[in-house]
Amino acid sequence: MEWIRQKLDKFKEPFAKGKKLEKFSPAFNALDTFLFTPNHTTHKGAHVRDAVDLKRVMITVVLALVPVLLFSMWNTGYQYLVQVNPEVDFWEAFGYGALKILPMIVVSYAVGLGIEFAFAIFRGHEVNEGYLVTGLLIPMIMPVGLPLWMLAISVVFAVIIGKEAFGGTGMNILNPALTARAFAFFAYPTYMSGNSVWVMNASEVDGVSGETILGTLAAGQDIQYSAMDMFLGIIPGSVSETSAALIILGALFLILTKVGSWRIMLSAVVGAAVMALIFNALPSLGIAGNALTNFPWYQHLLVGGLMFGIVYMATDPVSAAQTYKGKWIYGFLIGFFSVMIRVFNPAYPEGVMLAILLMNVFAPTIDHYVIQGNIKRRLKRKKAGINQQVETAV
């Protein structure tokens, strides 16, 4: 790697302070720090030294996403090919899916990083690594048939309005990936919902059904998939939301590396289960339900983007609650509202997107009241201690 270091140092000279390309130094430094650890050191004062920086945190999340992404490439091809020919070759399905998903990833990174670099040069600060995860998440939560130009516009909206308008990485109040999906959902609804968008070319090939399980239930129809199909992810859906098994594997990896909050993940699952159990109990109370309310509570956890949203987006350290108690409240309400929205409003059978964005807005408020509650309890304990000292003195 030494020869790469030497080459970069040589190319770096025109970007140094006072040189003709100084203005573009943030773009070059982004490439440098992506390949190598920053080589500057501190010379005075006390500093915390840790090998985990923002770049390594982002790479850890990307690694947790890789198994889900690879499976989604196979499942994307399988969901289309199996309805054309029941005998599907593994590599044929994987190749078909890869050819559809990889261009989405390329467009997401090209457009998003282009905007990030432009803002870094304009503002004169270094390029942050936050988009490493966002750029991969955005195509993973979109329908596979979404036109690339729509994806590009959604990325532009998410990066400029959802992130840079607030000051860039670490300042956004909403999850950028979900901001992109929300924009696409409301700007191009016919490409983001319905029974022909979740399987590639479903609207063009006779006999190909592209409806998700939640969409089928919202329409009052019976589903044809087993609980094991739902757990493994061999079902239609957004590019990478379907495999609960691999998402749980990614969650364990994020928890063990202390990158993802287990409090948010666990409380969100509990919140979703509680809401689903409430709906399942309606028939015993004499209240007639529908296909969604009668859907078994544990299967609610396996379908749609619930698990994917909980693990990879609800735990976003920037837009989530920061206090320990706040994380429990924040996660529980995300799960609770996700199931509530998908059941009460058939127009939004996938409620996790709206639930997470809603709680992103309220996360600072949750933390505020948690902190104020702690302050009041401490003042109460202090007052009680002073009174006890006075009584003892008397």
mmCIF file of C-alpha atoms in Angstrom:
data_model
loop_
_atom_site.group_PDB
_atom_site.id
_atom_site.type_symbol
_atom_site.label_atom_id
_atom_site.label_comp_id
_atom_site.label_asym_id
_atom_site.label_seq_id
_atom_site.Cartn_x
_atom_site.Cartn_y
_atom_site.Cartn_z
ATOM 1 C CA MET A 1 0.000 0.000 0.000
ATOM 2 C CA GLU A 2 3.028 2.257 0.353
ATOM 3 C CA TRP A 3 3.194 2.990 -3.384
ATOM 4 C CA ILE A 4 -0.464 4.102 -3.311
ATOM 5 C CA ARG A 5 0.383 6.433 -0.406
ATOM 6 C CA GLN A 6 3.293 7.892 -2.367
ATOM 7 C CA LYS A 7 1.160 8.429 -5.473
ATOM 8 C CA LEU A 8 -1.558 10.169 -3.480
ATOM 9 C CA ASP A 9 0.986 12.429 -1.783
ATOM 10 C CA LYS A 10 2.292 13.423 -5.217
ATOM 11 C CA PHE A 11 -1.195 14.125 -6.584
ATOM 12 C CA LYS A 12 -2.047 16.021 -3.412
ATOM 13 C CA GLU A 13 0.462 18.819 -3.988
ATOM 14 C CA PRO A 14 -1.739 21.024 -6.252
ATOM 15 C CA PHE A 15 -4.550 20.774 -3.647
ATOM 16 C CA ALA A 16 -2.406 22.053 -0.752
ATOM 17 C CA LYS A 17 -3.076 25.386 0.937
ATOM 18 C CA GLY A 18 -2.133 28.284 -1.307
ATOM 19 C CA LYS A 19 -1.975 26.133 -4.447
ATOM 20 C CA LYS A 20 -4.145 26.618 -7.515
ATOM 21 C CA LEU A 21 -6.517 23.719 -6.722
ATOM 22 C CA GLU A 22 -6.906 24.503 -2.999
ATOM 23 C CA LYS A 23 -10.652 25.091 -3.431
ATOM 24 C CA PHE A 24 -11.135 21.477 -4.496
ATOM 25 C CA SER A 25 -9.106 19.976 -1.656
ATOM 26 C CA PRO A 26 -12.232 18.614 0.162
ATOM 27 C CA ALA A 27 -12.943 16.359 -2.837
ATOM 28 C CA PHE A 28 -9.383 15.026 -2.950
ATOM 29 C CA ASN A 29 -9.163 14.604 0.831
ATOM 30 C CA ALA A 30 -12.358 12.547 0.765
ATOM 31 C CA LEU A 31 -10.632 9.997 -1.491
ATOM 32 C CA ASP A 32 -7.497 10.112 0.655
ATOM 33 C CA THR A 33 -9.281 9.472 3.961
ATOM 34 C CA PHE A 34 -11.456 6.792 2.379
ATOM 35 C CA LEU A 35 -8.333 4.779 1.572
ATOM 36 C CA PHE A 36 -6.138 5.727 4.545
ATOM 37 C CA THR A 37 -6.505 6.797 8.171
ATOM 38 C CA PRO A 38 -5.886 10.557 8.572
ATOM 39 C CA ASN A 39 -2.193 11.052 9.360
ATOM 40 C CA HIS A 40 -2.462 14.194 11.477
ATOM 41 C CA THR A 41 -1.766 13.938 15.214
ATOM 42 C CA THR A 42 -2.462 16.073 18.264
ATOM 43 C CA HIS A 43 0.437 17.747 20.060
ATOM 44 C CA LYS A 44 -1.059 19.131 23.270
ATOM 45 C CA GLY A 45 -3.992 18.665 25.587
ATOM 46 C CA ALA A 46 -5.908 15.548 26.562
ATOM 47 C CA HIS A 47 -7.723 13.727 23.774
ATOM 48 C CA VAL A 48 -9.787 10.589 23.503
ATOM 49 C CA ARG A 49 -8.083 8.121 21.169
ATOM 50 C CA ASP A 50 -10.271 5.522 19.508
ATOM 51 C CA ALA A 51 -9.892 3.465 16.341
ATOM 52 C CA VAL A 52 -13.600 3.846 15.595
ATOM 53 C CA ASP A 53 -14.309 6.972 13.560
ATOM 54 C CA LEU A 54 -17.290 7.920 11.410
ATOM 55 C CA LYS A 55 -15.841 6.147 8.369
ATOM 56 C CA ARG A 56 -15.485 2.854 10.233
ATOM 57 C CA VAL A 57 -18.965 3.126 11.732
ATOM 58 C CA MET A 58 -20.409 3.624 8.250
ATOM 59 C CA ILE A 59 -18.402 0.711 6.826
ATOM 60 C CA THR A 60 -19.677 -1.506 9.661
ATOM 61 C CA VAL A 61 -23.274 -0.733 8.688
ATOM 62 C CA VAL A 62 -22.466 -1.400 5.027
ATOM 63 C CA LEU A 63 -21.011 -4.802 5.976
ATOM 64 C CA ALA A 64 -24.211 -5.583 7.900
ATOM 65 C CA LEU A 65 -26.190 -4.764 4.750
ATOM 66 C CA VAL A 66 -24.162 -6.925 2.361
ATOM 67 C CA PRO A 67 -25.841 -10.321 3.116
ATOM 68 C CA VAL A 68 -29.290 -8.725 2.742
ATOM 69 C CA LEU A 69 -28.231 -7.083 -0.516
ATOM 70 C CA LEU A 70 -26.862 -10.304 -2.019
ATOM 71 C CA PHE A 71 -30.015 -12.194 -1.104
ATOM 72 C CA SER A 72 -32.157 -9.442 -2.608
ATOM 73 C CA MET A 73 -30.345 -9.825 -5.914
ATOM 74 C CA TRP A 74 -31.316 -13.483 -6.024
ATOM 75 C CA ASN A 75 -34.866 -12.885 -4.769
ATOM 76 C CA THR A 76 -35.475 -10.112 -7.304
ATOM 77 C CA GLY A 77 -34.617 -12.484 -10.140
ATOM 78 C CA TYR A 78 -36.438 -15.387 -8.552
ATOM 79 C CA GLN A 79 -39.719 -13.491 -8.017
ATOM 80 C CA TYR A 80 -39.849 -12.664 -11.720
ATOM 81 C CA LEU A 81 -38.483 -15.863 -13.257
ATOM 82 C CA VAL A 82 -40.488 -18.296 -11.102
ATOM 83 C CA GLN A 83 -43.734 -16.893 -12.477
ATOM 84 C CA VAL A 84 -42.502 -17.336 -16.026
ATOM 85 C CA ASN A 85 -40.837 -20.718 -15.483
ATOM 86 C CA PRO A 86 -41.245 -22.756 -12.233
ATOM 87 C CA GLU A 87 -37.733 -24.218 -12.646
ATOM 88 C CA VAL A 88 -35.425 -21.334 -11.768
ATOM 89 C CA ASP A 89 -31.647 -21.646 -11.927
ATOM 90 C CA PHE A 90 -29.913 -19.995 -8.938
ATOM 91 C CA TRP A 91 -27.285 -18.115 -10.932
ATOM 92 C CA GLU A 92 -29.770 -17.047 -13.568
ATOM 93 C CA ALA A 93 -31.964 -15.519 -10.870
ATOM 94 C CA PHE A 94 -28.986 -13.900 -9.141
ATOM 95 C CA GLY A 95 -27.658 -12.475 -12.404
ATOM 96 C CA TYR A 96 -31.052 -11.102 -13.398
ATOM 97 C CA GLY A 97 -31.472 -9.414 -10.016
ATOM 98 C CA ALA A 98 -27.930 -8.034 -9.989
ATOM 99 C CA LEU A 99 -28.445 -6.439 -13.408
ATOM 100 C CA LYS A 100 -31.511 -4.638 -12.043
ATOM 101 C CA ILE A 101 -30.186 -3.615 -8.623
ATOM 102 C CA LEU A 102 -26.581 -2.616 -9.364
ATOM 103 C CA PRO A 103 -27.581 0.275 -11.704
ATOM 104 C CA MET A 104 -29.822 1.614 -8.915
ATOM 105 C CA ILE A 105 -26.868 1.583 -6.512
ATOM 106 C CA VAL A 106 -24.590 3.259 -9.051
ATOM 107 C CA VAL A 107 -27.118 6.034 -9.701
ATOM 108 C CA SER A 108 -27.692 6.552 -5.966
ATOM 109 C CA TYR A 109 -24.001 6.915 -5.189
ATOM 110 C CA ALA A 110 -23.160 8.956 -8.288
ATOM 111 C CA VAL A 111 -25.909 11.522 -7.721
ATOM 112 C CA GLY A 112 -25.690 11.628 -3.926
ATOM 113 C CA LEU A 113 -21.902 11.814 -3.681
ATOM 114 C CA GLY A 114 -21.820 14.379 -6.495
ATOM 115 C CA ILE A 115 -24.059 16.654 -4.427
ATOM 116 C CA GLU A 116 -22.069 15.958 -1.245
ATOM 117 C CA PHE A 117 -18.808 16.886 -2.998
ATOM 118 C CA ALA A 118 -20.346 20.027 -4.474
ATOM 119 C CA PHE A 119 -21.582 21.226 -1.070
ATOM 120 C CA ALA A 120 -18.219 20.391 0.559
ATOM 121 C CA ILE A 121 -16.346 22.455 -2.039
ATOM 122 C CA PHE A 122 -18.865 25.309 -1.824
ATOM 123 C CA ARG A 123 -18.747 25.431 1.985
ATOM 124 C CA GLY A 124 -15.050 24.715 2.232
ATOM 125 C CA HIS A 125 -15.275 21.754 4.595
ATOM 126 C CA GLU A 126 -14.276 18.117 4.332
ATOM 127 C CA VAL A 127 -16.588 15.515 2.784
ATOM 128 C CA ASN A 128 -18.269 13.401 5.466
ATOM 129 C CA GLU A 129 -18.740 9.643 5.123
ATOM 130 C CA GLY A 130 -22.404 9.643 6.132
ATOM 131 C CA TYR A 131 -23.605 9.008 2.585
ATOM 132 C CA LEU A 132 -21.777 5.662 2.415
ATOM 133 C CA VAL A 133 -24.769 4.077 4.168
ATOM 134 C CA THR A 134 -27.514 6.348 2.841
ATOM 135 C CA GLY A 135 -26.415 5.765 -0.752
ATOM 136 C CA LEU A 136 -26.852 2.019 -0.301
ATOM 137 C CA LEU A 137 -30.047 2.188 1.755
ATOM 138 C CA ILE A 138 -31.993 4.299 -0.753
ATOM 139 C CA PRO A 139 -32.037 1.743 -3.629
ATOM 140 C CA MET A 140 -32.551 -1.087 -1.114
ATOM 141 C CA ILE A 141 -35.891 0.333 0.053
ATOM 142 C CA MET A 142 -37.261 1.165 -3.401
ATOM 143 C CA PRO A 143 -39.274 -1.035 -5.797
ATOM 144 C CA VAL A 144 -36.962 -2.764 -8.252
ATOM 145 C CA GLY A 145 -38.828 -1.363 -11.250
ATOM 146 C CA LEU A 146 -38.520 2.301 -10.242
ATOM 147 C CA PRO A 147 -37.100 4.239 -13.230
ATOM 148 C CA LEU A 148 -33.549 5.383 -12.596
ATOM 149 C CA TRP A 149 -34.350 9.026 -13.255
ATOM 150 C CA MET A 150 -37.023 8.941 -10.528
ATOM 151 C CA LEU A 151 -34.495 7.391 -8.179
ATOM 152 C CA ALA A 152 -32.017 10.146 -9.033
ATOM 153 C CA ILE A 153 -34.543 12.915 -8.326
ATOM 154 C CA SER A 154 -35.456 11.250 -5.018
ATOM 155 C CA VAL A 155 -31.763 11.193 -4.064
ATOM 156 C CA VAL A 156 -31.408 14.875 -4.956
ATOM 157 C CA PHE A 157 -34.376 15.752 -2.745
ATOM 158 C CA ALA A 158 -33.124 13.625 0.160
ATOM 159 C CA VAL A 159 -29.574 15.010 0.121
ATOM 160 C CA ILE A 160 -30.410 18.679 -0.473
ATOM 161 C CA ILE A 161 -33.687 19.118 1.403
ATOM 162 C CA GLY A 162 -33.414 16.306 3.941
ATOM 163 C CA LYS A 163 -29.732 16.722 4.813
ATOM 164 C CA GLU A 164 -27.705 19.637 3.447
ATOM 165 C CA ALA A 165 -30.432 22.172 4.196
ATOM 166 C CA PHE A 166 -29.920 21.369 7.886
ATOM 167 C CA GLY A 167 -26.128 21.601 7.737
ATOM 168 C CA GLY A 168 -25.047 18.192 6.422
ATOM 169 C CA THR A 169 -24.046 14.978 8.164
ATOM 170 C CA GLY A 170 -24.953 14.947 11.844
ATOM 171 C CA MET A 171 -27.415 17.856 11.569
ATOM 172 C CA ASN A 172 -30.388 16.309 9.744
ATOM 173 C CA ILE A 173 -33.579 15.743 11.723
ATOM 174 C CA LEU A 174 -35.013 13.104 9.355
ATOM 175 C CA ASN A 175 -33.478 9.890 8.094
ATOM 176 C CA PRO A 176 -32.211 10.776 4.579
ATOM 177 C CA ALA A 177 -32.959 7.352 3.052
ATOM 178 C CA LEU A 178 -36.569 7.434 4.256
ATOM 179 C CA THR A 179 -36.833 11.031 3.099
ATOM 180 C CA ALA A 180 -35.989 9.825 -0.408
ATOM 181 C CA ARG A 181 -38.577 7.050 -0.197
ATOM 182 C CA ALA A 182 -41.249 9.413 1.126
ATOM 183 C CA PHE A 183 -40.572 11.839 -1.736
ATOM 184 C CA ALA A 184 -40.826 9.043 -4.315
ATOM 185 C CA PHE A 185 -43.953 7.679 -2.648
ATOM 186 C CA PHE A 186 -45.851 10.958 -2.900
ATOM 187 C CA ALA A 187 -44.300 12.252 -6.138
ATOM 188 C CA TYR A 188 -44.613 9.021 -8.142
ATOM 189 C CA PRO A 189 -47.348 6.993 -6.393
ATOM 190 C CA THR A 190 -48.075 4.688 -9.337
ATOM 191 C CA TYR A 191 -44.445 3.527 -9.303
ATOM 192 C CA MET A 192 -44.337 3.051 -5.512
ATOM 193 C CA SER A 193 -47.547 1.146 -4.759
ATOM 194 C CA GLY A 194 -49.991 -1.263 -6.346
ATOM 195 C CA ASN A 195 -49.801 -4.827 -7.568
ATOM 196 C CA SER A 196 -47.337 -4.388 -10.426
ATOM 197 C CA VAL A 197 -44.294 -2.590 -8.988
ATOM 198 C CA TRP A 198 -42.751 -5.136 -6.608
ATOM 199 C CA VAL A 199 -41.827 -7.728 -9.239
ATOM 200 C CA MET A 200 -39.825 -6.616 -12.277
ATOM 201 C CA ASN A 201 -41.960 -6.213 -15.436
ATOM 202 C CA ALA A 202 -45.046 -7.515 -13.629
ATOM 203 C CA SER A 203 -47.232 -5.081 -15.549
ATOM 204 C CA GLU A 204 -45.858 -6.198 -18.919
ATOM 205 C CA VAL A 205 -45.982 -9.990 -18.638
ATOM 206 C CA ASP A 206 -49.260 -11.904 -18.513
ATOM 207 C CA GLY A 207 -49.735 -13.981 -15.406
ATOM 208 C CA VAL A 208 -47.067 -12.210 -13.311
ATOM 209 C CA SER A 209 -48.385 -10.918 -9.975
ATOM 210 C CA GLY A 210 -46.334 -8.321 -8.148
ATOM 211 C CA GLU A 211 -48.376 -7.597 -5.035
ATOM 212 C CA THR A 212 -46.834 -7.693 -1.569
ATOM 213 C CA ILE A 213 -48.370 -9.621 1.324
ATOM 214 C CA LEU A 214 -49.531 -6.419 3.011
ATOM 215 C CA GLY A 215 -51.081 -5.165 -0.226
ATOM 216 C CA THR A 216 -52.878 -8.471 -0.680
ATOM 217 C CA LEU A 217 -54.236 -8.355 2.869
ATOM 218 C CA ALA A 218 -55.280 -4.716 2.480
ATOM 219 C CA ALA A 219 -57.302 -5.766 -0.571
ATOM 220 C CA GLY A 220 -59.019 -8.451 1.530
ATOM 221 C CA GLN A 221 -57.493 -11.343 -0.394
ATOM 222 C CA ASP A 222 -55.855 -14.541 0.851
ATOM 223 C CA ILE A 223 -52.079 -14.848 0.799
ATOM 224 C CA GLN A 224 -50.248 -17.785 -0.752
ATOM 225 C CA TYR A 225 -47.051 -17.689 1.316
ATOM 226 C CA SER A 226 -46.100 -19.632 4.449
ATOM 227 C CA ALA A 227 -44.600 -18.142 7.610
ATOM 228 C CA MET A 228 -41.261 -19.713 6.644
ATOM 229 C CA ASP A 229 -41.390 -17.983 3.245
ATOM 230 C CA MET A 230 -41.912 -14.695 5.080
ATOM 231 C CA PHE A 231 -39.057 -15.372 7.505
ATOM 232 C CA LEU A 232 -36.603 -16.354 4.787
ATOM 233 C CA GLY A 233 -37.782 -13.546 2.497
ATOM 234 C CA ILE A 234 -38.900 -15.491 -0.578
ATOM 235 C CA ILE A 235 -41.722 -13.001 -1.147
ATOM 236 C CA PRO A 236 -42.264 -9.829 -3.228
ATOM 237 C CA GLY A 237 -41.353 -6.474 -1.706
ATOM 238 C CA SER A 238 -38.933 -3.585 -1.886
ATOM 239 C CA VAL A 239 -35.466 -4.537 -3.098
ATOM 240 C CA SER A 240 -34.025 -5.660 0.252
ATOM 241 C CA GLU A 241 -36.799 -5.573 2.842
ATOM 242 C CA THR A 242 -38.035 -9.157 2.586
ATOM 243 C CA SER A 243 -35.576 -11.453 4.426
ATOM 244 C CA ALA A 244 -36.239 -11.184 8.164
ATOM 245 C CA ALA A 245 -33.658 -13.938 8.787
ATOM 246 C CA LEU A 246 -30.763 -12.003 7.240
ATOM 247 C CA ILE A 247 -31.963 -8.710 8.708
ATOM 248 C CA ILE A 248 -31.840 -10.284 12.189
ATOM 249 C CA LEU A 249 -28.324 -11.515 11.387
ATOM 250 C CA GLY A 250 -27.364 -7.957 10.460
ATOM 251 C CA ALA A 251 -28.961 -6.681 13.670
ATOM 252 C CA LEU A 252 -26.833 -9.050 15.764
ATOM 253 C CA PHE A 253 -23.717 -7.853 13.943
ATOM 254 C CA LEU A 254 -24.576 -4.196 14.601
ATOM 255 C CA ILE A 255 -25.322 -4.918 18.260
ATOM 256 C CA LEU A 256 -22.101 -6.889 18.805
ATOM 257 C CA THR A 257 -20.051 -4.108 17.193
ATOM 258 C CA LYS A 258 -21.990 -1.556 19.319
ATOM 259 C CA VAL A 259 -22.981 0.402 16.232
ATOM 260 C CA GLY A 260 -26.745 -0.243 16.438
ATOM 261 C CA SER A 261 -28.864 0.364 19.535
ATOM 262 C CA TRP A 262 -30.335 -2.886 20.873
ATOM 263 C CA ARG A 263 -32.715 -0.810 23.004
ATOM 264 C CA ILE A 264 -34.357 0.733 19.944
ATOM 265 C CA MET A 265 -34.502 -2.595 18.097
ATOM 266 C CA LEU A 266 -35.981 -4.557 21.002
ATOM 267 C CA SER A 267 -38.476 -1.894 22.035
ATOM 268 C CA ALA A 268 -39.652 -1.440 18.430
ATOM 269 C CA VAL A 269 -40.289 -5.182 18.080
ATOM 270 C CA VAL A 270 -42.176 -5.156 21.385
ATOM 271 C CA GLY A 271 -44.229 -2.129 20.294
ATOM 272 C CA ALA A 272 -45.185 -3.772 16.994
ATOM 273 C CA ALA A 273 -46.075 -7.033 18.759
ATOM 274 C CA VAL A 274 -48.239 -5.229 21.327
ATOM 275 C CA MET A 275 -50.190 -3.363 18.639
ATOM 276 C CA ALA A 276 -50.624 -6.533 16.568
ATOM 277 C CA LEU A 277 -51.807 -8.486 19.648
ATOM 278 C CA ILE A 278 -54.380 -5.774 20.365
ATOM 279 C CA PHE A 279 -55.758 -6.152 16.845
ATOM 280 C CA ASN A 280 -55.722 -9.958 17.114
ATOM 281 C CA ALA A 281 -57.806 -9.664 20.315
ATOM 282 C CA LEU A 282 -60.622 -7.713 18.636
ATOM 283 C CA PRO A 283 -62.676 -10.793 17.585
ATOM 284 C CA SER A 284 -62.692 -12.055 21.189
ATOM 285 C CA LEU A 285 -64.224 -8.708 22.181
ATOM 286 C CA GLY A 286 -67.005 -9.082 19.628
ATOM 287 C CA ILE A 287 -65.474 -6.622 17.165
ATOM 288 C CA ALA A 288 -65.308 -7.856 13.596
ATOM 289 C CA GLY A 289 -61.872 -7.491 12.077
ATOM 290 C CA ASN A 290 -60.437 -7.696 8.586
ATOM 291 C CA ALA A 291 -57.571 -9.539 6.937
ATOM 292 C CA LEU A 292 -54.969 -7.199 8.452
ATOM 293 C CA THR A 293 -56.353 -7.195 12.003
ATOM 294 C CA ASN A 294 -56.657 -10.988 11.963
ATOM 295 C CA PHE A 295 -53.159 -11.456 10.551
ATOM 296 C CA PRO A 296 -51.128 -13.325 13.251
ATOM 297 C CA TRP A 297 -49.100 -10.910 15.359
ATOM 298 C CA TYR A 298 -45.785 -12.679 14.812
ATOM 299 C CA GLN A 299 -46.263 -12.604 11.038
ATOM 300 C CA HIS A 300 -46.737 -8.832 11.240
ATOM 301 C CA LEU A 301 -43.095 -8.749 12.336
ATOM 302 C CA LEU A 302 -41.931 -10.738 9.301
ATOM 303 C CA VAL A 303 -43.571 -8.894 6.402
ATOM 304 C CA GLY A 304 -43.138 -5.489 4.851
ATOM 305 C CA GLY A 305 -40.260 -3.204 5.731
ATOM 306 C CA LEU A 306 -40.797 -3.382 9.495
ATOM 307 C CA MET A 307 -37.689 -5.365 10.433
ATOM 308 C CA PHE A 308 -35.492 -3.609 7.863
ATOM 309 C CA GLY A 309 -36.652 -0.179 9.039
ATOM 310 C CA ILE A 310 -36.178 -1.033 12.710
ATOM 311 C CA VAL A 311 -32.642 -2.395 12.298
ATOM 312 C CA TYR A 312 -31.112 -0.094 9.708
ATOM 313 C CA MET A 313 -33.038 3.192 9.880
ATOM 314 C CA ALA A 314 -34.739 3.566 13.260
ATOM 315 C CA THR A 315 -31.287 3.140 14.833
ATOM 316 C CA ASP A 316 -29.775 6.027 12.849
ATOM 317 C CA PRO A 317 -27.717 7.767 15.580
ATOM 318 C CA VAL A 318 -28.405 11.232 14.172
ATOM 319 C CA SER A 319 -32.191 11.238 13.904
ATOM 320 C CA ALA A 320 -32.992 8.797 16.754
ATOM 321 C CA ALA A 321 -33.409 9.539 20.453
ATOM 322 C CA GLN A 322 -30.119 9.845 22.359
ATOM 323 C CA THR A 323 -30.982 9.070 25.996
ATOM 324 C CA TYR A 324 -31.330 5.472 27.192
ATOM 325 C CA LYS A 325 -34.920 5.891 28.381
ATOM 326 C CA GLY A 326 -35.695 7.955 25.290
ATOM 327 C CA LYS A 327 -34.519 5.094 23.058
ATOM 328 C CA TRP A 328 -36.963 2.709 24.745
ATOM 329 C CA ILE A 329 -39.854 5.144 24.221
ATOM 330 C CA TYR A 330 -38.762 6.067 20.687
ATOM 331 C CA GLY A 331 -38.406 2.453 19.536
ATOM 332 C CA PHE A 332 -41.645 1.279 21.147
ATOM 333 C CA LEU A 333 -43.670 4.027 19.459
ATOM 334 C CA ILE A 334 -42.101 3.258 16.061
ATOM 335 C CA GLY A 335 -43.218 -0.388 16.250
ATOM 336 C CA PHE A 336 -46.599 0.558 17.712
ATOM 337 C CA PHE A 337 -47.401 3.160 15.050
ATOM 338 C CA SER A 338 -46.035 1.015 12.196
ATOM 339 C CA VAL A 339 -48.628 -1.697 12.745
ATOM 340 C CA MET A 340 -51.349 0.838 13.548
ATOM 341 C CA ILE A 341 -50.823 2.699 10.257
ATOM 342 C CA ARG A 342 -50.686 -0.443 8.118
ATOM 343 C CA VAL A 343 -53.941 -1.735 9.630
ATOM 344 C CA PHE A 344 -56.012 1.439 9.913
ATOM 345 C CA ASN A 345 -55.113 2.938 6.526
ATOM 346 C CA PRO A 346 -55.157 0.442 3.631
ATOM 347 C CA ALA A 347 -53.736 3.184 1.393
ATOM 348 C CA TYR A 348 -50.492 2.901 3.410
ATOM 349 C CA PRO A 349 -50.152 -0.820 4.093
ATOM 350 C CA GLU A 350 -46.455 -0.241 4.758
ATOM 351 C CA GLY A 351 -46.481 2.019 7.820
ATOM 352 C CA VAL A 352 -42.890 1.802 9.046
ATOM 353 C CA MET A 353 -41.694 4.629 6.785
ATOM 354 C CA LEU A 354 -44.218 7.106 8.159
ATOM 355 C CA ALA A 355 -43.759 5.847 11.734
ATOM 356 C CA ILE A 356 -39.982 6.352 11.698
ATOM 357 C CA LEU A 357 -40.197 9.795 10.083
ATOM 358 C CA LEU A 358 -42.847 10.811 12.627
ATOM 359 C CA MET A 359 -40.692 9.690 15.545
ATOM 360 C CA ASN A 360 -37.624 11.358 13.996
ATOM 361 C CA VAL A 361 -39.479 14.633 14.455
ATOM 362 C CA PHE A 362 -40.411 13.845 18.066
ATOM 363 C CA ALA A 363 -37.053 12.332 19.119
ATOM 364 C CA PRO A 364 -35.678 15.667 20.469
ATOM 365 C CA THR A 365 -38.904 16.200 22.415
ATOM 366 C CA ILE A 366 -38.666 12.724 23.944
ATOM 367 C CA ASP A 367 -35.063 13.359 25.008
ATOM 368 C CA HIS A 368 -36.006 16.780 26.406
ATOM 369 C CA TYR A 369 -38.655 15.371 28.729
ATOM 370 C CA VAL A 370 -36.432 12.456 29.759
ATOM 371 C CA ILE A 371 -33.672 14.905 30.737
ATOM 372 C CA GLN A 372 -36.113 17.212 32.525
ATOM 373 C CA GLY A 373 -37.501 14.236 34.426
ATOM 374 C CA ASN A 374 -33.994 13.279 35.531
ATOM 375 C CA ILE A 375 -33.313 16.855 36.676
ATOM 376 C CA LYS A 376 -36.520 16.951 38.713
ATOM 377 C CA ARG A 377 -35.741 13.619 40.377
ATOM 378 C CA ARG A 378 -32.244 14.763 41.279
ATOM 379 C CA LEU A 379 -33.548 18.015 42.720
ATOM 380 C CA LYS A 380 -36.123 16.060 44.704
ATOM 381 C CA ARG A 381 -33.426 13.740 46.075
ATOM 382 C CA LYS A 382 -31.234 16.722 46.928
ATOM 383 C CA LYS A 383 -34.088 18.471 48.713
ATOM 384 C CA ALA A 384 -34.936 15.308 50.626
ATOM 385 C CA GLY A 385 -31.263 14.957 51.646
ATOM 386 C CA ILE A 386 -31.111 18.557 52.901
ATOM 387 C CA ASN A 387 -34.293 18.090 54.931
ATOM 388 C CA GLN A 388 -32.892 14.892 56.453
ATOM 389 C CA GLN A 389 -29.673 16.683 57.413
ATOM 390 C CA VAL A 390 -31.684 19.466 59.065
ATOM 391 C CA GLU A 391 -33.783 16.947 61.039
ATOM 392 C CA THR A 392 -30.646 15.104 62.139
ATOM 393 C CA ALA A 393 -29.039 18.357 63.273
ATOM 394 C CA VAL A 394 -32.119 19.288 65.268
#
